[in-house]
Coordinates of C-alpha atoms and ligand atoms in Angstrom, one line a residue:
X1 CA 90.8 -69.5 -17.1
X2 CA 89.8 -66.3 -15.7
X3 CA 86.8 -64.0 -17.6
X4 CA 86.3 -60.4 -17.6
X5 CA 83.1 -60.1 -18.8
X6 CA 81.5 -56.2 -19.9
X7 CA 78.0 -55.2 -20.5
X8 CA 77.2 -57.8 -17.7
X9 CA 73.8 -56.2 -17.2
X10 CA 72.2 -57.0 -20.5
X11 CA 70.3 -60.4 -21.6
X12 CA 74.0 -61.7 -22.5
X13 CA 76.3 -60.9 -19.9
X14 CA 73.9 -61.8 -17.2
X15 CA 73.7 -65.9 -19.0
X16 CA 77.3 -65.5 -18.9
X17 CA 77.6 -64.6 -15.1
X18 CA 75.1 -67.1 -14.6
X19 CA 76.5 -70.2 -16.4
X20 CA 80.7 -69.2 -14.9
X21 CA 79.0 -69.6 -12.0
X22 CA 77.4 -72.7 -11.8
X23 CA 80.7 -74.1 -13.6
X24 CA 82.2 -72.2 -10.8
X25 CA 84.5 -70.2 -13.4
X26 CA 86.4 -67.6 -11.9
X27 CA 85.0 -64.4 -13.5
X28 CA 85.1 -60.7 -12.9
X29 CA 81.3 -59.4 -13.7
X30 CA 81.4 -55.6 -14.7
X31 CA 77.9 -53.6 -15.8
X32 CA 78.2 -50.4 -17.9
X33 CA 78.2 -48.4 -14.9
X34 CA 81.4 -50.3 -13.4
X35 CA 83.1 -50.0 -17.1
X36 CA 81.8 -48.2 -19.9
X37 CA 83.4 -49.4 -22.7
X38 CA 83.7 -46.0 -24.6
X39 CA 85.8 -45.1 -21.5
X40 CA 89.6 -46.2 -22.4
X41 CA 90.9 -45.6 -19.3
X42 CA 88.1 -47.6 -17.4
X43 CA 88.8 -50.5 -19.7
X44 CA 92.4 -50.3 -19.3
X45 CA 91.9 -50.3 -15.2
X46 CA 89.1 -53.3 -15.8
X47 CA 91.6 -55.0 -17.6
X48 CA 94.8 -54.2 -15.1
X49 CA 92.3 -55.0 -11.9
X50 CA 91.3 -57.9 -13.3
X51 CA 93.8 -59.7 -14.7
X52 CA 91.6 -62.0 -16.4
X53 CA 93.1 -64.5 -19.4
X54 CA 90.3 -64.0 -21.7
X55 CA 88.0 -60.4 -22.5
X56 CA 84.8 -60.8 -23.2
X57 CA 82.3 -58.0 -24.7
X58 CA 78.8 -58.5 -23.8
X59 CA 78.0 -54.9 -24.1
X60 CA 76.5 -53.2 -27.0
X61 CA 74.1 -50.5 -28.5
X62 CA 71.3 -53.0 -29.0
X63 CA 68.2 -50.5 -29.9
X64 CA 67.6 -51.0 -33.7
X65 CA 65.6 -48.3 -34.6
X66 CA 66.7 -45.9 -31.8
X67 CA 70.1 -46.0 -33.5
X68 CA 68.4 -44.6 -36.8
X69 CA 68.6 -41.0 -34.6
X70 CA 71.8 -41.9 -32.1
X71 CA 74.1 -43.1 -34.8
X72 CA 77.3 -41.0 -32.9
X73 CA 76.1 -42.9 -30.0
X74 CA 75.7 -46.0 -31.7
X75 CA 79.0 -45.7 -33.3
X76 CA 80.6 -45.0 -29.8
X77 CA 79.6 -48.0 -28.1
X78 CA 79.8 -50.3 -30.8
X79 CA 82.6 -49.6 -33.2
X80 CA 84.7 -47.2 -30.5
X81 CA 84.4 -49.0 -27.7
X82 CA 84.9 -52.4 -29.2
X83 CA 88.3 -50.6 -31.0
X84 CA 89.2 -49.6 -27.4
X85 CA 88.5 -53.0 -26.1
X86 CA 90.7 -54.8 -28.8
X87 CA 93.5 -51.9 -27.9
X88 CA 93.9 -52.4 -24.1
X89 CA 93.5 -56.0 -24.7
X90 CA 95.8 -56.3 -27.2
X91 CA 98.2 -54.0 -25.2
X92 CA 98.5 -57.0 -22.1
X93 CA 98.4 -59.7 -24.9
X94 CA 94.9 -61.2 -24.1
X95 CA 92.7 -62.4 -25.8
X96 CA 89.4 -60.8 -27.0
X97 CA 85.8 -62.1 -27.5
X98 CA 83.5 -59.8 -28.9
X99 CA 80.1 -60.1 -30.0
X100 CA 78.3 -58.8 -33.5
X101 CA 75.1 -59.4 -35.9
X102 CA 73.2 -61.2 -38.7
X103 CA 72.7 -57.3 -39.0
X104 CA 75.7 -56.5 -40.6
X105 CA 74.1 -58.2 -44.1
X106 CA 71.3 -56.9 -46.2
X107 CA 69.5 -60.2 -46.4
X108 CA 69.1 -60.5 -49.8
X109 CA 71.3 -63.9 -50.2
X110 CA 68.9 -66.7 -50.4
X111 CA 70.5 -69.0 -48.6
X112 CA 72.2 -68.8 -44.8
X113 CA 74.8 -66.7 -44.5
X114 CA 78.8 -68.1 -44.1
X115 CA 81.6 -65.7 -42.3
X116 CA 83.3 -65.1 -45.8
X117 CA 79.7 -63.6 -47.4
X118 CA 80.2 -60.0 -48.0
X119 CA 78.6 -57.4 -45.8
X120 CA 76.4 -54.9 -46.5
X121 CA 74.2 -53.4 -43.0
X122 CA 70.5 -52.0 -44.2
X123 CA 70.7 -49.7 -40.8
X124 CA 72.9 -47.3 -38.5
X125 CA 73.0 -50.6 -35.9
X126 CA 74.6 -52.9 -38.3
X127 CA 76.7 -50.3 -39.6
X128 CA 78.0 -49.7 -36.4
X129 CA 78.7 -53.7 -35.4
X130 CA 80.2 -53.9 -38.9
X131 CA 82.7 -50.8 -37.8
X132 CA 83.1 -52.6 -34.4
X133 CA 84.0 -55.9 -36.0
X134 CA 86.5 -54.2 -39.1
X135 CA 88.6 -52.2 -35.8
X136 CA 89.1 -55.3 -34.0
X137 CA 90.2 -57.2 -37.1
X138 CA 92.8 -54.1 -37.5
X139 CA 94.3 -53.9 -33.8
X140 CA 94.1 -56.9 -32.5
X141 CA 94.8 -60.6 -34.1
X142 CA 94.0 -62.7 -30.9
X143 CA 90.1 -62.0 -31.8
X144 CA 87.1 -64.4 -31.9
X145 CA 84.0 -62.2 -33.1
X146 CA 80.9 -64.1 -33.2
X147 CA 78.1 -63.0 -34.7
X148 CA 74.7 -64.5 -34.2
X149 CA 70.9 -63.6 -34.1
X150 CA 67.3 -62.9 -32.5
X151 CA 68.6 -63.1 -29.0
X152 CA 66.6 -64.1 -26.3
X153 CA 66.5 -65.6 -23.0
X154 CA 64.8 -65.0 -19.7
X155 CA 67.1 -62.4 -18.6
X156 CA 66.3 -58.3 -20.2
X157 CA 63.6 -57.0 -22.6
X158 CA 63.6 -59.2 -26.2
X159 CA 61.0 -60.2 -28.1
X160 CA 59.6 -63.5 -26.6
X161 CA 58.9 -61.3 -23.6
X162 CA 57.0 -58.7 -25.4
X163 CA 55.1 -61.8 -27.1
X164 CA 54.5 -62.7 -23.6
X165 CA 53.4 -59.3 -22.4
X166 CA 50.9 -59.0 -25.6
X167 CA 49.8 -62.6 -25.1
X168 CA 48.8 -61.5 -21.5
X169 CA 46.2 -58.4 -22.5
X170 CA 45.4 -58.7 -25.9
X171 CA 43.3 -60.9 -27.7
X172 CA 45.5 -60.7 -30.7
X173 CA 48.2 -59.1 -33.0
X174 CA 49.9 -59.1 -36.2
X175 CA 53.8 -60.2 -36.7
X176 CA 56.2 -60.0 -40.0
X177 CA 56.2 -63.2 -41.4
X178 CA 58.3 -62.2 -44.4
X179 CA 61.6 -62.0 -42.3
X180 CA 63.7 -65.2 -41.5
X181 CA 66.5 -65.8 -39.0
X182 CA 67.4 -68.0 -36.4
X183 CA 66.1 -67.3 -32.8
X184 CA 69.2 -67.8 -30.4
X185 CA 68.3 -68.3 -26.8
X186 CA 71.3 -66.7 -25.0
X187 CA 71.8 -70.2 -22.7
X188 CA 73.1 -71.4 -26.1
X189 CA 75.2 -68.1 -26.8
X190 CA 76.7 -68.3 -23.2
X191 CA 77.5 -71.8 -24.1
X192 CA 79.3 -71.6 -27.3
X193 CA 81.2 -68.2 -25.9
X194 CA 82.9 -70.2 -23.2
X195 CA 83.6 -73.2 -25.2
X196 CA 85.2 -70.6 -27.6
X197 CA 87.1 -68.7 -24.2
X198 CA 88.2 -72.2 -23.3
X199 CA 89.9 -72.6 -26.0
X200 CA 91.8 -69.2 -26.4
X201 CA 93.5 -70.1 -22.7
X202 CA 93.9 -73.7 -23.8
X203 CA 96.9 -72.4 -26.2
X204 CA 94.9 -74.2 -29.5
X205 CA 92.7 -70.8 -30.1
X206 CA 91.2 -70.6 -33.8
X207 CA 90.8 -66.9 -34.1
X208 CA 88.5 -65.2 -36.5
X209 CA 85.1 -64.7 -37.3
X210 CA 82.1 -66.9 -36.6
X211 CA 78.4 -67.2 -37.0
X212 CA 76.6 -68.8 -34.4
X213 CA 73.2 -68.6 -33.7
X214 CA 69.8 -71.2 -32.5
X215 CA 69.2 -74.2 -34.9
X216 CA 66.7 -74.6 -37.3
X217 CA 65.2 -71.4 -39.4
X218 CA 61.7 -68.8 -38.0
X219 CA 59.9 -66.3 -39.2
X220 CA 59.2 -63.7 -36.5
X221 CA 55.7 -64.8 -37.0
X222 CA 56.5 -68.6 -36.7
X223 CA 58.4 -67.4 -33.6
X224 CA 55.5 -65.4 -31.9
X225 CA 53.5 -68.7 -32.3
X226 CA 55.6 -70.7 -30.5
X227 CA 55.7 -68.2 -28.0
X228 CA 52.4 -67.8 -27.7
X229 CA 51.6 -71.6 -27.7
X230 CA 54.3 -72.3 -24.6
X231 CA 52.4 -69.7 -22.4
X232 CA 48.9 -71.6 -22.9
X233 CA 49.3 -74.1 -20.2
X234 CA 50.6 -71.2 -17.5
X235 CA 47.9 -68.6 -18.6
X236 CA 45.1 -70.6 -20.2
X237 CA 45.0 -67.8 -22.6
X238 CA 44.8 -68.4 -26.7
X239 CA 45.0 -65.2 -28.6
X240 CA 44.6 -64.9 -32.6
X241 CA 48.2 -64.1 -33.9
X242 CA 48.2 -62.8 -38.0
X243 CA 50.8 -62.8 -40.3
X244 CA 51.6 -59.8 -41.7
X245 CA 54.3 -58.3 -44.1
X246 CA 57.5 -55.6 -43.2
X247 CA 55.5 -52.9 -45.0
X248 CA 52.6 -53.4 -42.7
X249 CA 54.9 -53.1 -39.6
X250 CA 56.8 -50.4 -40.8
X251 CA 60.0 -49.3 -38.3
X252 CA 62.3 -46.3 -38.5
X253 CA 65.7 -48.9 -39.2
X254 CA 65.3 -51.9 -42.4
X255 CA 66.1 -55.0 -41.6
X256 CA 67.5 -57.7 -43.9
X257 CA 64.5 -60.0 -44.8
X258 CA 67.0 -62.9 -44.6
X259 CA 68.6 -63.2 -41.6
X260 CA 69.4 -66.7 -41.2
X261 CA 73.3 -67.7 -39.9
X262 CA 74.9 -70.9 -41.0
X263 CA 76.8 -71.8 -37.6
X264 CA 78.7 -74.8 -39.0
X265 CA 81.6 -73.5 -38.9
X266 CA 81.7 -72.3 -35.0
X267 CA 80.1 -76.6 -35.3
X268 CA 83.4 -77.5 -36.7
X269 CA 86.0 -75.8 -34.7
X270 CA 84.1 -75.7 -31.3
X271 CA 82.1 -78.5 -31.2
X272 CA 79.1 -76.7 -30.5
X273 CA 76.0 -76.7 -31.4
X274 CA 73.0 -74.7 -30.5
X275 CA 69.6 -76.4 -29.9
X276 CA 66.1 -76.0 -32.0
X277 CA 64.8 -73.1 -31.4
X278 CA 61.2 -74.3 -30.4
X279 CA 63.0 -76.5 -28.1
X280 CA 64.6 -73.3 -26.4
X281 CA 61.6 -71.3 -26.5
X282 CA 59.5 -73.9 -24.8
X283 CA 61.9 -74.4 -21.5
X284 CA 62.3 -70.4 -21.8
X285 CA 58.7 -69.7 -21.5
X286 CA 58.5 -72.3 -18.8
X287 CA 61.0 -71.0 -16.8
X288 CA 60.1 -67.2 -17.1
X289 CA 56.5 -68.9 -16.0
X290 CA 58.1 -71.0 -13.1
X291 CA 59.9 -67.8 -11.9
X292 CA 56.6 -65.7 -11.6
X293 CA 55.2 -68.4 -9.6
X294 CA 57.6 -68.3 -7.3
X295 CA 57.9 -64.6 -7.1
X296 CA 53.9 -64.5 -6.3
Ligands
LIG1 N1 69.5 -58.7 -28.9 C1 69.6 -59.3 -30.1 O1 68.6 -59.7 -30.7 C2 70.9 -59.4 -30.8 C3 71.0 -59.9 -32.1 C4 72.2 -60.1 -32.7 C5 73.4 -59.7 -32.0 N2 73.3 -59.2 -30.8 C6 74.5 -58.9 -30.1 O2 74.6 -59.7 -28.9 C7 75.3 -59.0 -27.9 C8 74.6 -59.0 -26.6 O3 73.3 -58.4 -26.8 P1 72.2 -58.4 -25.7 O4 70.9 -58.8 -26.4 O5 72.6 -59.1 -24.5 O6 72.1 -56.8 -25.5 P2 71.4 -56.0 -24.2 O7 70.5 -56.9 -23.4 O8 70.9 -54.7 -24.8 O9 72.7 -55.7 -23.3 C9 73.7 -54.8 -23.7 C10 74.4 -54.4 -22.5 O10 75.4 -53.4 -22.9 C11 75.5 -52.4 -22.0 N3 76.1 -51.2 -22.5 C12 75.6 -50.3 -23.3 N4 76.5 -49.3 -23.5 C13 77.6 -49.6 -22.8 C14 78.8 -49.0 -22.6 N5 79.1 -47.8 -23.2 N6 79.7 -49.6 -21.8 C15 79.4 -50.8 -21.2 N7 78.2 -51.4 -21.3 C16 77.3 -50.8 -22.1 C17 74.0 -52.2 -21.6 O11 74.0 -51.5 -20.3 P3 72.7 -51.0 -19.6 O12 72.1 -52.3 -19.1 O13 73.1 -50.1 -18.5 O14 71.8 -50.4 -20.6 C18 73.5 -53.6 -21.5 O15 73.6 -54.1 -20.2 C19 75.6 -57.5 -28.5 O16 76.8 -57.5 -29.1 C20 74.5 -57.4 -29.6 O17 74.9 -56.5 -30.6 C21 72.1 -59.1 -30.1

């Protein structure tokens, strides 16, 4: 198996590039600047140079609320690009593994959410994933789209590190507790996307759409604590974190106030399984702590 992975920059793509090569999997790293994705003749060259048996998109338009104001941009990288991806792909007969969102739904289901529920974005962001997902479905049917949720890790920004960066000058904050997902570290994403890019090279590929995302259900507020709890030993500091609603912490792009992913189905096929999320956030926090220590 050999990877071409894009977007290798962000919190995603640089898990990936980190886990190929501790398996020593022979993969072909490239950051936006190397290959922009809305570029089809720099895909088609990536893909051509590379030769890899398997495509995988890291990159995306990640900023929520930004979006709100960049939608053409937003729509470039995620639904153009992704199009052009599953094009020049499709073109050399390889496969394609592209990321989306718990964002493309509205949140209002009361349970988690299974591949076949219909979607129905609240923002420009999901919109544009949802676009990204529907043009890959239409060019190109050697596709495994997975969409998952809340990711974090210790590579880029996310929200665990801004918790972190809070935790470290104020005494406290406030953080929506009326929205519920499933924080996904992005060890746990790497994991299930190569398990999934096995497969595609192992001739038994089960192409189609997936949710996977972190075990076990958070508020952002539940999350924070967590957070906020792991970095006592390193800092010795305790702020006050309160709970506070989506209209108290109002943002320029809604989000669905249900956000959770049922990832049995990836379970099933795979055989993968993320870990609890408090178990994830814990070794996260510890290792983002055991970094700065050696960095000092
Ligand atoms: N973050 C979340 O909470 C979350 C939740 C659900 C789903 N997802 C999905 O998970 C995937 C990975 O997200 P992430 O958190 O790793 O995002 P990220 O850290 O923002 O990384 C995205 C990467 O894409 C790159 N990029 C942007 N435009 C590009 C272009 N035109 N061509 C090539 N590369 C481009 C960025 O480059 P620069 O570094 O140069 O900016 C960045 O390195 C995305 O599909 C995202 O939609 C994320």
């Amino acid at each position: 198996m050999k990877l071409l992975v894009l977007g290798a920059h962000g919190q995603l793509g640089r898990e990936l590039g980190a886990l190929c090569a501790v398996r020593g999997i022979a993969t072909k790293l490239m950051t936006r600047l190397e290959c922009d994705i809305s570029n089809f003749s720099q895909i088609r060259t990536a893909i051509e140079d590379a030769s890899p048996s398997v495509v995988v998109n890291a990159a995306a338009y990640t900023k929520v609320d930004q979006a709100e104001k960049e939608a053409s941009l937003a729509q470039l990288v995620n639904c153009d690009g992704p199009a052009m991806l599953a094009q020049a792909s499709a073109d050399r007969g390889i496969p394609l593994i592209h990321v989306s969102t718990d964002y493309v739904f509205d949140g209002s289901k009361p349970s988690a959410y299974i591949e076949t529920d219909p979607v129905m974005p609240l923002g420009v962001y999901g919109l544009s994933k949802e676009a990204g997902e529907s043009a890959i479905r239409s060019i190109q049917d050697r596709h495994i789209i997975v969409r998952t949720a809340w990711v974090y890790g210790i590579y880029g920004r996310n929200f665990l590190k801004t918790m972190l960066d809070l935790a470290a000058t104020r005494e406290g904050w406030g953080v929506v507790s009326d929205q519920v997902g499933n924080p996904t570290a992005t060890a746990d994403l790497a994991e299930a996307l190569l398990t999934a890019a096995e497969k595609t090279s192992g001739g038994d590929a089960c192409w189609g759409t997936y949710h996977f995302a972190g075990q076990d259900d958070a508020s952002w507020f539940e999350f924070a604590e967590e957070i906020v709890a792991s970095q006592v030993a390193f800092t010795g500091k305790r702020p006050t974190l309160k709970a506070i609603t989506t209209e108290e912490f109002p943002t320029p792009a809604r989000r669905p106030r249900n956000s959770r992913l049922n990832s049995d189905l990836f379970a099933s096929v795979f055989g993968v399984r993320a870990l609890p999320w408090r178990t994830r956030t814990r070794s996260v926090v510890e290792t983002i702590f055991a970094q700065r220590r050696r960095q000092a």
